[in-house]
CSV table of C-alpha atoms in Angstrom, one decimal:
chain,number,residue,atom,x,y,z
S,1,MET,CA,60.1,14.9,94.1
S,2,ALA,CA,56.3,16.9,94.6
S,3,ARG,CA,56.2,17.0,91.1
S,4,GLN,CA,56.7,13.8,90.5
S,5,GLU,CA,54.0,12.6,92.9
S,6,ARG,CA,51.4,14.7,91.3
S,7,ALA,CA,52.2,13.8,87.9
S,8,VAL,CA,51.5,10.1,89.4
S,9,ARG,CA,47.9,12.2,90.8
S,10,THR,CA,47.3,12.9,87.7
S,11,ARG,CA,48.1,10.1,85.8
S,12,ARG,CA,45.6,8.0,88.4
S,13,THR,CA,43.0,10.7,87.8
S,14,ILE,CA,43.2,10.5,84.3
S,15,VAL,CA,43.0,6.2,84.4
S,16,GLU,CA,40.3,6.6,86.7
S,17,ALA,CA,38.3,8.7,84.3
S,18,ALA,CA,39.1,6.6,81.4
S,19,GLY,CA,38.0,3.3,82.9
S,20,ALA,CA,34.5,4.8,83.9
S,21,VAL,CA,34.3,6.5,80.1
S,22,PHE,CA,34.7,2.8,78.8
S,23,ASP,CA,32.5,0.8,81.2
S,24,GLU,CA,29.3,3.8,80.2
S,25,HIS,CA,30.1,3.7,76.3
S,26,GLY,CA,33.0,1.2,75.5
S,27,TYR,CA,35.8,1.3,73.2
S,28,ALA,CA,34.2,2.1,70.0
S,29,ALA,CA,32.2,4.9,71.5
S,30,THR,CA,34.7,6.5,73.6
S,31,THR,CA,36.5,9.5,72.8
S,32,ILE,CA,39.2,11.2,74.4
S,33,ALA,CA,37.4,14.3,74.5
S,34,MET,CA,35.1,12.7,77.0
S,35,VAL,CA,37.8,11.2,78.8
S,36,LEU,CA,39.2,14.8,79.3
S,37,GLU,CA,35.6,16.0,80.5
S,38,ARG,CA,35.8,13.1,83.2
S,39,ALA,CA,38.6,13.6,84.4
S,40,GLU,CA,39.0,17.7,84.5
S,41,VAL,CA,42.7,18.0,83.7
S,42,THR,CA,44.6,19.7,80.7
S,43,LYS,CA,44.6,18.1,77.4
S,44,GLY,CA,48.4,18.3,77.5
S,45,ALA,CA,48.5,16.6,80.7
S,46,LEU,CA,46.6,13.5,79.2
S,47,TYR,CA,48.7,13.4,75.9
S,48,PHE,CA,51.8,13.8,78.2
S,49,HIS,CA,50.8,10.4,79.8
S,50,PHE,CA,48.7,8.9,77.1
S,51,PRO,CA,49.3,9.6,73.6
S,52,SER,CA,46.2,7.9,71.9
S,53,LYS,CA,43.0,5.8,73.0
S,54,GLU,CA,44.6,2.5,72.9
S,55,SER,CA,47.2,3.6,75.3
S,56,LEU,CA,44.6,4.8,77.9
S,57,ALA,CA,42.5,1.5,76.9
S,58,GLN,CA,45.7,0.0,78.1
S,59,ALA,CA,46.4,1.0,81.0
S,60,VAL,CA,43.1,0.2,82.3
S,61,LEU,CA,43.1,-3.6,81.4
S,62,ASP,CA,46.6,-3.4,83.4
S,63,GLU,CA,44.7,-1.9,86.8
S,64,GLN,CA,42.6,-5.0,86.6
S,65,LEU,CA,44.9,-7.7,88.5
S,66,SER,CA,45.9,-5.7,91.2
S,67,LEU,CA,42.1,-4.8,91.8
S,68,GLY,CA,42.0,-8.7,93.1
S,69,ASP,CA,44.5,-8.1,95.7
S,70,VAL,CA,43.2,-9.9,98.9
S,71,PRO,CA,45.2,-10.2,102.6
S,72,PRO,CA,47.2,-13.9,102.3
S,73,HIS,CA,45.5,-16.5,103.9
S,74,PRO,CA,47.1,-19.7,105.6
S,75,CYS,CA,44.4,-22.0,103.5
S,76,LYS,CA,45.1,-21.0,99.9
S,77,LEU,CA,42.2,-22.2,98.5
S,78,GLN,CA,40.4,-20.1,101.0
S,79,GLU,CA,42.5,-17.3,99.7
S,80,ILE,CA,41.0,-18.0,96.4
S,81,VAL,CA,37.7,-18.2,96.9
S,82,ASP,CA,38.3,-14.6,98.6
S,83,MET,CA,39.9,-12.8,95.8
S,84,THR,CA,36.8,-13.5,94.0
S,85,PHE,CA,34.7,-12.5,96.1
S,86,VAL,CA,36.8,-9.1,96.7
S,87,PHE,CA,37.0,-8.7,93.1
S,88,GLY,CA,33.1,-9.5,93.1
S,89,HIS,CA,32.7,-6.6,95.7
S,90,ARG,CA,34.6,-4.2,94.1
S,91,LEU,CA,33.0,-4.7,90.5
S,92,ARG,CA,30.2,-3.3,91.9
S,93,SER,CA,31.4,-0.1,93.2
S,94,ASN,CA,34.5,0.6,91.3
S,95,ALA,CA,34.4,2.4,87.9
S,96,LEU,CA,37.9,2.0,87.1
S,97,LEU,CA,37.4,-2.0,87.2
S,98,LYS,CA,34.3,-2.1,85.6
S,99,GLY,CA,35.6,-0.4,82.3
S,100,SER,CA,38.7,-3.0,82.7
S,101,VAL,CA,36.4,-5.7,82.7
S,102,ARG,CA,34.0,-4.4,80.2
S,103,LEU,CA,37.3,-4.1,77.9
S,104,THR,CA,38.4,-7.5,78.2
S,105,LEU,CA,35.1,-9.3,77.6
S,106,ASP,CA,33.4,-7.4,74.7
S,107,GLN,CA,34.4,-8.2,71.5
S,108,CYS,CA,36.0,-5.0,70.1
S,109,ALA,CA,39.4,-5.8,70.2
S,110,PRO,CA,41.5,-2.4,68.8
S,111,PRO,CA,44.7,-3.0,67.1
S,112,GLY,CA,47.6,-2.3,69.6
S,113,VAL,CA,45.7,-3.1,72.5
S,114,ASP,CA,45.8,-6.3,74.4
S,115,HIS,CA,42.3,-7.1,75.6
S,116,SER,CA,42.3,-10.6,76.3
S,117,GLY,CA,45.8,-10.1,78.3
S,118,PRO,CA,43.6,-10.4,81.7
S,119,PHE,CA,42.4,-13.6,81.2
S,120,ARG,CA,46.1,-15.0,80.5
S,121,GLN,CA,47.3,-12.9,83.7
S,122,TRP,CA,44.2,-14.2,86.4
S,123,SER,CA,44.7,-17.8,84.8
S,124,ASP,CA,48.8,-17.5,85.6
S,125,ARG,CA,47.8,-16.0,88.9
S,126,VAL,CA,45.5,-19.1,89.9
S,127,VAL,CA,47.8,-21.5,88.9
S,128,GLU,CA,50.5,-20.2,90.9
S,129,MET,CA,48.2,-20.1,93.8
S,130,LEU,CA,46.6,-23.7,93.0
S,131,GLN,CA,50.1,-25.0,93.4
S,132,ASP,CA,50.3,-23.3,96.8
S,133,ALA,CA,47.4,-25.2,97.8
S,134,ARG,CA,48.7,-28.5,96.1
S,135,ASP,CA,51.9,-28.0,98.0
S,136,GLN,CA,49.7,-27.6,101.3
S,137,GLY,CA,47.9,-30.8,100.2
S,138,GLU,CA,44.6,-29.1,99.8
S,139,LEU,CA,43.9,-30.2,96.6
S,140,LEU,CA,42.3,-33.3,95.2
S,141,PRO,CA,44.8,-34.8,93.3
S,142,THR,CA,42.6,-35.1,90.2
S,143,VAL,CA,42.9,-31.4,89.9
S,144,GLN,CA,44.7,-30.3,86.4
S,145,LEU,CA,45.8,-26.9,87.5
S,146,ARG,CA,46.1,-24.9,84.1
S,147,ASP,CA,42.5,-26.6,83.2
S,148,THR,CA,40.9,-25.7,87.0
S,149,ALA,CA,42.4,-22.1,86.8
S,150,ASP,CA,41.2,-21.5,83.3
S,151,LEU,CA,37.4,-22.9,84.2
S,152,LEU,CA,37.6,-20.6,87.5
S,153,VAL,CA,38.4,-17.7,85.2
S,154,GLY,CA,36.3,-18.3,82.3
S,155,ALA,CA,33.2,-19.4,84.7
S,156,PHE,CA,33.7,-16.1,86.9
S,157,SER,CA,33.6,-14.1,84.3
S,158,GLY,CA,30.1,-14.9,82.7
S,159,VAL,CA,28.6,-15.4,85.7
S,160,GLN,CA,29.7,-11.4,86.6
S,161,LEU,CA,28.1,-10.7,83.2
S,162,MET,CA,24.8,-12.2,83.6
S,163,SER,CA,24.6,-10.9,87.5
S,164,ARG,CA,25.6,-7.3,85.3
S,165,ALA,CA,23.0,-8.1,82.4
S,166,LEU,CA,20.0,-9.1,84.4
S,167,HIS,CA,20.5,-7.5,87.6
S,168,GLY,CA,23.1,-4.7,87.7
S,169,ARG,CA,25.4,-7.1,89.9
S,170,GLU,CA,23.0,-6.7,92.9
S,171,ASP,CA,23.0,-10.9,93.5
S,172,LEU,CA,26.8,-11.4,92.2
S,173,GLY,CA,27.9,-12.3,95.7
S,174,HIS,CA,24.4,-15.3,95.6
S,175,ARG,CA,26.0,-16.1,92.3
S,176,ILE,CA,29.6,-16.5,93.2
S,177,SER,CA,28.7,-18.7,96.3
S,178,VAL,CA,26.8,-20.7,93.9
S,179,LEU,CA,29.5,-21.0,91.7
S,180,TRP,CA,31.8,-22.3,94.5
S,181,ALA,CA,28.7,-24.3,96.1
S,182,HIS,CA,29.1,-26.6,92.6
S,183,LEU,CA,32.9,-26.0,92.4
S,184,LEU,CA,34.6,-26.8,95.8
S,185,PRO,CA,33.3,-30.2,95.8
S,186,SER,CA,35.6,-31.2,92.7
S,187,ILE,CA,38.7,-29.5,93.8
S,188,ALA,CA,39.3,-29.9,97.5
S,189,VAL,CA,40.0,-32.6,99.7
S,190,PRO,CA,36.8,-33.5,101.6
S,191,GLY,CA,38.5,-32.7,104.9
S,192,LEU,CA,38.7,-29.0,103.8
S,193,LEU,CA,35.2,-28.5,103.0
S,194,SER,CA,33.4,-27.7,105.7
S,195,GLY,CA,36.1,-25.1,106.9
S,196,LEU,CA,35.8,-23.3,104.0
S,197,ASP,CA,33.9,-19.8,103.6
S,198,SER,CA,31.9,-19.1,100.3
S,199,ARG,CA,29.2,-17.6,102.0
S,200,PRO,CA,27.5,-14.5,99.8
S,201,ASP,CA,28.7,-11.5,102.1
S,202,ARG,CA,32.1,-13.0,102.3
S,203,GLY,CA,33.7,-10.2,100.2
S,204,THR,CA,32.3,-7.5,102.5
S,205,ARG,CA,33.6,-9.5,105.6
S,206,VAL,CA,37.5,-10.0,103.7
S,207,LEU,CA,37.8,-6.3,103.1
S,208,ALA,CA,36.4,-5.1,106.7
S,209,SER,CA,38.8,-7.4,108.4
S,210,ALA,CA,41.5,-6.2,106.1
S,211,GLU,CA,41.0,-2.6,107.3
S,212,SER,CA,41.0,-4.1,110.5
S,213,GLY,CA,44.2,-6.1,110.3
S,214,GLU,CA,42.1,-9.3,111.5
S,215,LEU,CA,41.9,-12.5,109.6
S,216,VAL,CA,38.4,-13.6,109.3
S,217,GLY,CA,37.5,-17.7,108.9
S,218,ALA,CA,41.3,-18.7,109.9
S,219,GLU,CA,40.0,-22.4,110.1
S,220,ALA,CA,42.6,-23.5,107.9
L,1,MET,CA,2.6,-19.4,48.6
L,2,ALA,CA,5.8,-19.5,46.2
L,3,ARG,CA,5.7,-16.0,47.2
L,4,GLN,CA,5.6,-16.7,51.2
L,5,GLU,CA,8.0,-19.5,50.6
L,6,ARG,CA,10.4,-17.0,49.0
L,7,ALA,CA,9.8,-14.4,51.6
L,8,VAL,CA,10.5,-16.9,54.3
L,9,ARG,CA,14.1,-17.8,52.1
L,10,THR,CA,14.8,-13.7,52.2
L,11,ARG,CA,14.1,-13.0,55.6
L,12,ARG,CA,16.6,-16.0,56.6
L,13,THR,CA,19.0,-14.4,54.2
L,14,ILE,CA,19.1,-11.2,55.8
L,15,VAL,CA,19.2,-12.7,59.5
L,16,GLU,CA,22.1,-14.9,58.6
L,17,ALA,CA,24.0,-11.8,57.2
L,18,ALA,CA,22.9,-9.5,60.1
L,19,GLY,CA,24.1,-12.2,62.5
L,20,ALA,CA,28.0,-12.4,60.6
L,21,VAL,CA,28.1,-8.6,60.1
L,22,PHE,CA,27.1,-8.4,64.1
L,23,ASP,CA,29.8,-11.0,64.9
L,24,GLU,CA,32.5,-9.7,63.0
L,25,HIS,CA,31.9,-5.4,63.9
L,26,GLY,CA,29.5,-5.4,66.9
L,27,TYR,CA,26.0,-3.4,67.4
L,28,ALA,CA,27.5,0.1,67.4
L,29,ALA,CA,29.1,-0.2,64.3
L,30,THR,CA,27.1,-2.5,62.0
L,31,THR,CA,25.0,-0.3,59.4
L,32,ILE,CA,22.3,-1.4,57.7
L,33,ALA,CA,24.0,-1.0,54.2
L,34,MET,CA,26.7,-3.4,55.8
L,35,VAL,CA,24.0,-6.1,56.2
L,36,LEU,CA,22.8,-5.2,52.5
L,37,GLU,CA,26.1,-5.9,51.0
L,38,ARG,CA,26.4,-9.2,52.8
L,39,ALA,CA,22.3,-10.7,52.0
L,40,GLU,CA,22.7,-9.7,48.5
L,41,VAL,CA,18.9,-8.5,49.0
L,42,THR,CA,17.5,-4.9,47.7
L,43,LYS,CA,16.6,-2.5,50.2
L,44,GLY,CA,13.4,-2.5,49.9
L,45,ALA,CA,13.1,-6.5,50.7
L,46,LEU,CA,15.3,-5.7,53.4
L,47,TYR,CA,13.1,-3.0,54.8
L,48,PHE,CA,10.0,-4.4,54.0
L,49,HIS,CA,11.2,-7.4,56.7
L,50,PHE,CA,13.2,-5.3,59.3
L,51,PRO,CA,12.6,-1.4,59.7
L,52,SER,CA,15.4,-0.9,61.8
L,53,LYS,CA,18.7,-2.1,62.7
L,54,GLU,CA,17.3,-2.6,66.6
L,55,SER,CA,14.7,-4.9,64.7
L,56,LEU,CA,17.5,-6.8,62.8
L,57,ALA,CA,19.3,-7.4,66.5
L,58,GLN,CA,16.3,-8.7,67.8
L,59,ALA,CA,15.6,-11.4,65.0
L,60,VAL,CA,19.5,-12.0,65.2
L,61,LEU,CA,18.8,-12.5,69.5
L,62,ASP,CA,16.0,-14.3,68.7
L,63,GLU,CA,17.6,-17.1,66.7
L,64,GLN,CA,20.0,-18.2,69.7
L,65,LEU,CA,17.4,-20.8,71.9
L,66,SER,CA,16.8,-22.8,68.4
L,67,LEU,CA,20.3,-23.3,67.5
L,68,GLY,CA,20.8,-25.3,71.1
L,69,ASP,CA,18.3,-27.9,69.5
L,70,VAL,CA,19.4,-31.2,70.3
L,71,PRO,CA,17.9,-34.9,69.9
L,72,PRO,CA,16.0,-35.8,72.9
L,73,HIS,CA,17.7,-38.3,75.4
L,74,PRO,CA,16.5,-40.8,77.8
L,75,CYS,CA,18.9,-39.7,80.3
L,76,LYS,CA,17.6,-35.7,81.2
L,77,LEU,CA,21.0,-34.9,82.5
L,78,GLN,CA,22.7,-35.9,79.1
L,79,GLU,CA,20.4,-33.9,76.9
L,80,ILE,CA,21.7,-30.9,78.9
L,81,VAL,CA,25.4,-32.1,78.5
L,82,ASP,CA,24.8,-32.5,75.2
L,83,MET,CA,23.2,-29.2,74.6
L,84,THR,CA,26.0,-27.6,75.6
L,85,PHE,CA,28.4,-29.3,73.4
L,86,VAL,CA,26.3,-29.1,70.3
L,87,PHE,CA,26.1,-25.2,71.4
L,88,GLY,CA,29.7,-25.2,71.1
L,89,HIS,CA,30.2,-26.8,68.1
L,90,ARG,CA,27.8,-24.8,66.1
L,91,LEU,CA,29.2,-21.7,67.5
L,92,ARG,CA,32.9,-22.8,66.2
L,93,SER,CA,31.1,-22.5,62.7
L,94,ASN,CA,27.7,-20.7,62.4
L,95,ALA,CA,27.9,-17.1,62.0
L,96,LEU,CA,24.2,-16.4,62.9
L,97,LEU,CA,24.6,-17.9,66.1
L,98,LYS,CA,28.1,-16.0,66.9
L,99,GLY,CA,26.5,-12.8,66.3
L,100,SER,CA,23.8,-13.7,68.4
L,101,VAL,CA,25.9,-14.7,71.4
L,102,ARG,CA,28.0,-11.3,70.8
L,103,LEU,CA,24.9,-9.0,70.8
L,104,THR,CA,23.8,-11.0,74.0
L,105,LEU,CA,27.4,-10.5,75.9
L,106,ASP,CA,28.8,-7.1,74.5
L,107,GLN,CA,27.9,-4.4,77.0
L,108,CYS,CA,26.0,-2.2,74.5
L,109,ALA,CA,22.1,-2.2,75.0
L,110,PRO,CA,21.1,-0.7,72.6
L,111,PRO,CA,17.3,1.0,73.4
L,112,GLY,CA,14.3,-1.4,71.8
L,113,VAL,CA,16.6,-4.9,71.9
L,114,ASP,CA,16.3,-6.8,74.8
L,115,HIS,CA,20.0,-8.2,73.8
L,116,SER,CA,19.9,-10.1,77.6
L,117,GLY,CA,16.9,-11.9,76.4
L,118,PRO,CA,18.7,-15.7,75.7
L,119,PHE,CA,20.3,-15.1,79.6
L,120,ARG,CA,16.7,-15.5,80.7
L,121,GLN,CA,15.5,-18.2,77.8
L,122,TRP,CA,18.4,-20.4,78.5
L,123,SER,CA,17.8,-20.4,82.0
L,124,ASP,CA,14.5,-21.2,81.7
L,125,ARG,CA,14.8,-23.9,79.0
L,126,VAL,CA,17.5,-25.3,81.6
L,127,VAL,CA,15.1,-25.0,84.6
L,128,GLU,CA,12.6,-27.0,82.6
L,129,MET,CA,15.3,-29.9,81.6
L,130,LEU,CA,16.5,-30.2,85.2
L,131,GLN,CA,13.1,-30.7,86.0
L,132,ASP,CA,12.7,-33.3,84.0
L,133,ALA,CA,16.2,-34.8,85.7
L,134,ARG,CA,14.9,-34.3,88.9
L,135,ASP,CA,11.2,-36.2,88.2
L,136,GLN,CA,13.3,-39.3,86.7
L,137,GLY,CA,15.4,-39.3,90.2
L,138,GLU,CA,18.8,-37.8,88.5
L,139,LEU,CA,19.8,-35.4,90.8
L,140,LEU,CA,21.3,-34.7,94.7
L,141,PRO,CA,18.6,-33.2,96.7
L,142,THR,CA,20.9,-30.6,97.1
L,143,VAL,CA,20.5,-29.1,93.5
L,144,GLN,CA,18.4,-25.9,93.6
L,145,LEU,CA,17.0,-25.9,89.8
L,146,ARG,CA,17.2,-22.1,89.3
L,147,ASP,CA,20.8,-21.9,91.0
L,148,THR,CA,21.9,-24.4,89.0
L,149,ALA,CA,20.6,-23.0,85.7
L,150,ASP,CA,22.2,-19.7,86.0
L,151,LEU,CA,25.3,-21.3,86.8
L,152,LEU,CA,25.6,-23.6,84.1
L,153,VAL,CA,24.4,-20.7,81.5
L,154,GLY,CA,26.5,-17.9,82.9
L,155,ALA,CA,29.8,-20.2,83.1
L,156,PHE,CA,29.2,-21.7,79.6
L,157,SER,CA,29.1,-18.0,78.5
L,158,GLY,CA,32.6,-17.3,79.9
L,159,VAL,CA,33.9,-20.5,79.3
L,160,GLN,CA,33.3,-19.9,75.9
L,161,LEU,CA,34.2,-16.0,75.6
L,162,MET,CA,37.5,-16.6,77.2
L,163,SER,CA,38.0,-19.9,74.6
L,164,ARG,CA,37.0,-17.4,71.6
L,165,ALA,CA,39.3,-14.6,73.1
L,166,LEU,CA,42.4,-16.9,73.6
L,167,HIS,CA,42.1,-19.6,71.1
L,168,GLY,CA,39.4,-18.5,68.5
L,169,ARG,CA,37.1,-21.3,70.5
L,170,GLU,CA,39.8,-24.1,69.0
L,171,ASP,CA,39.6,-25.6,72.5
L,172,LEU,CA,36.1,-25.0,73.3
L,173,GLY,CA,35.3,-28.7,73.5
L,174,HIS,CA,37.8,-29.5,75.8
L,175,ARG,CA,37.0,-26.5,77.4
L,176,ILE,CA,33.0,-27.4,78.5
L,177,SER,CA,34.7,-31.1,79.2
L,178,VAL,CA,36.4,-29.7,82.0
L,179,LEU,CA,33.6,-27.3,82.7
L,180,TRP,CA,31.3,-30.6,83.1
L,181,ALA,CA,34.0,-32.8,85.0
L,182,HIS,CA,34.0,-30.0,87.6
L,183,LEU,CA,30.3,-29.8,88.0
L,184,LEU,CA,28.6,-33.1,87.5
L,185,PRO,CA,29.7,-34.2,91.1
L,186,SER,CA,27.8,-31.6,92.4
L,187,ILE,CA,24.4,-32.2,90.3
L,188,ALA,CA,23.8,-35.9,89.5
L,189,VAL,CA,23.7,-38.7,91.9
L,190,PRO,CA,26.7,-40.7,92.1
L,191,GLY,CA,25.4,-43.8,90.2
L,192,LEU,CA,24.8,-41.6,87.1
L,193,LEU,CA,28.0,-40.4,86.6
L,194,SER,CA,30.0,-43.2,85.1
L,195,GLY,CA,27.8,-43.4,82.3
L,196,LEU,CA,27.4,-39.6,81.3
L,197,ASP,CA,29.4,-39.1,77.8
L,198,SER,CA,30.9,-35.2,78.5
L,199,ARG,CA,34.4,-36.2,76.5
L,200,PRO,CA,35.2,-32.8,74.5
L,201,ASP,CA,34.4,-34.6,71.3
L,202,ARG,CA,30.8,-35.3,72.3
L,203,GLY,CA,29.1,-32.3,69.9
L,204,THR,CA,30.7,-33.8,66.9
L,205,ARG,CA,29.2,-37.2,67.3
L,206,VAL,CA,25.8,-36.4,68.9
L,207,LEU,CA,25.5,-34.5,65.5
L,208,ALA,CA,26.6,-37.3,63.8
L,209,SER,CA,24.0,-39.4,64.8
L,210,ALA,CA,21.0,-37.1,64.9
L,211,GLU,CA,21.9,-36.8,61.3
L,212,SER,CA,22.2,-40.7,60.7
L,213,GLY,CA,18.7,-41.4,63.2
L,214,GLU,CA,20.8,-43.1,65.9
L,215,LEU,CA,21.4,-42.5,69.6
L,216,VAL,CA,24.6,-42.0,70.8
L,217,GLY,CA,25.3,-43.3,74.5
L,218,ALA,CA,22.0,-43.8,76.0
L,219,GLU,CA,23.4,-46.0,79.2
L,220,ALA,CA,20.3,-44.3,81.1
């Protein structure tokens, strides 16, 4: 059991190191030697978990969705909003997430790595959440779930990319807030709009309250 | 004079070849030899115009904005909408533009190349166009020009990136149309909404009419 725990921990250490190296250097320029040096594990341990650079990249990509997890909220649209702010917040500090997003968005598609997988997975998750929102009467009847989900995922990707390129993601909270200010009136029923919280520091507040076990802005 | 014309044409040939190679291979993996082979010009001609790979990348980036040019429209919001559709249309066939966009969005930032320049230049151009739209009474009073311009540029970038990753940009017209369906109600005064054309094939129609010298959808 202790051995298994150690293996899990070692694997995690390697994935985090790989994420950081992919973030800094991109897929093509990254070598296994660089990941080894960053992770400070033995070559044997690394190859035991990951036989190739492709498998390292896939593991980093596979982590992405779990890093968008947020506490459930009675209002499902608020939960979607929260997810974007929390993801944006983590994107500023979590090297594994940065590396995963870089692998998704850089146009290098090494054979054997499904680098566009996160696009599809995010869209599927948002469709599910929008369906819950629809069932609760939160959405305008004009909303087409897949179109709106794809738009949210695509627009978010570009907004964070531009924020990274121009401001090192310093203004990402503000930009996500601007995104929602423009989109929500086309998505939410009018009665819900004033109760939704999409202020720039929403991510910080959601994470703080998740730690303390409280719910923020449960107006729904 | 003839010699100057030849030089201009040769330079253009090289820039287009470089765009295609950057699009296919990304900045890091591209070599000058690959561009030489694609352009079918002499080494001397290439180095006369471009002393380095960085200067080739910069030239490809510098072409990007001109590829968003559209015929003027009496309704400035329609002109902004047209610009996104025409840009999207060209992005499906123009290798130079594809390469330029890849250089902007890939996270490789080689020293000496201002790869995020297009983000700033697009935002500046959209701010100017939104200012004209405001002067003509087309915008809701809540619109903050820079915020909305940055959102348009960022969201468009991500939408086209996701379309490329999932569908080789086949559905880009549809996705741009969805983007505008969600954004316009937060930007345009209500009286303008029904007259704006943001159907998926808008780019094709604008380009066709530009060739024939006619104006499409001049409802404004």
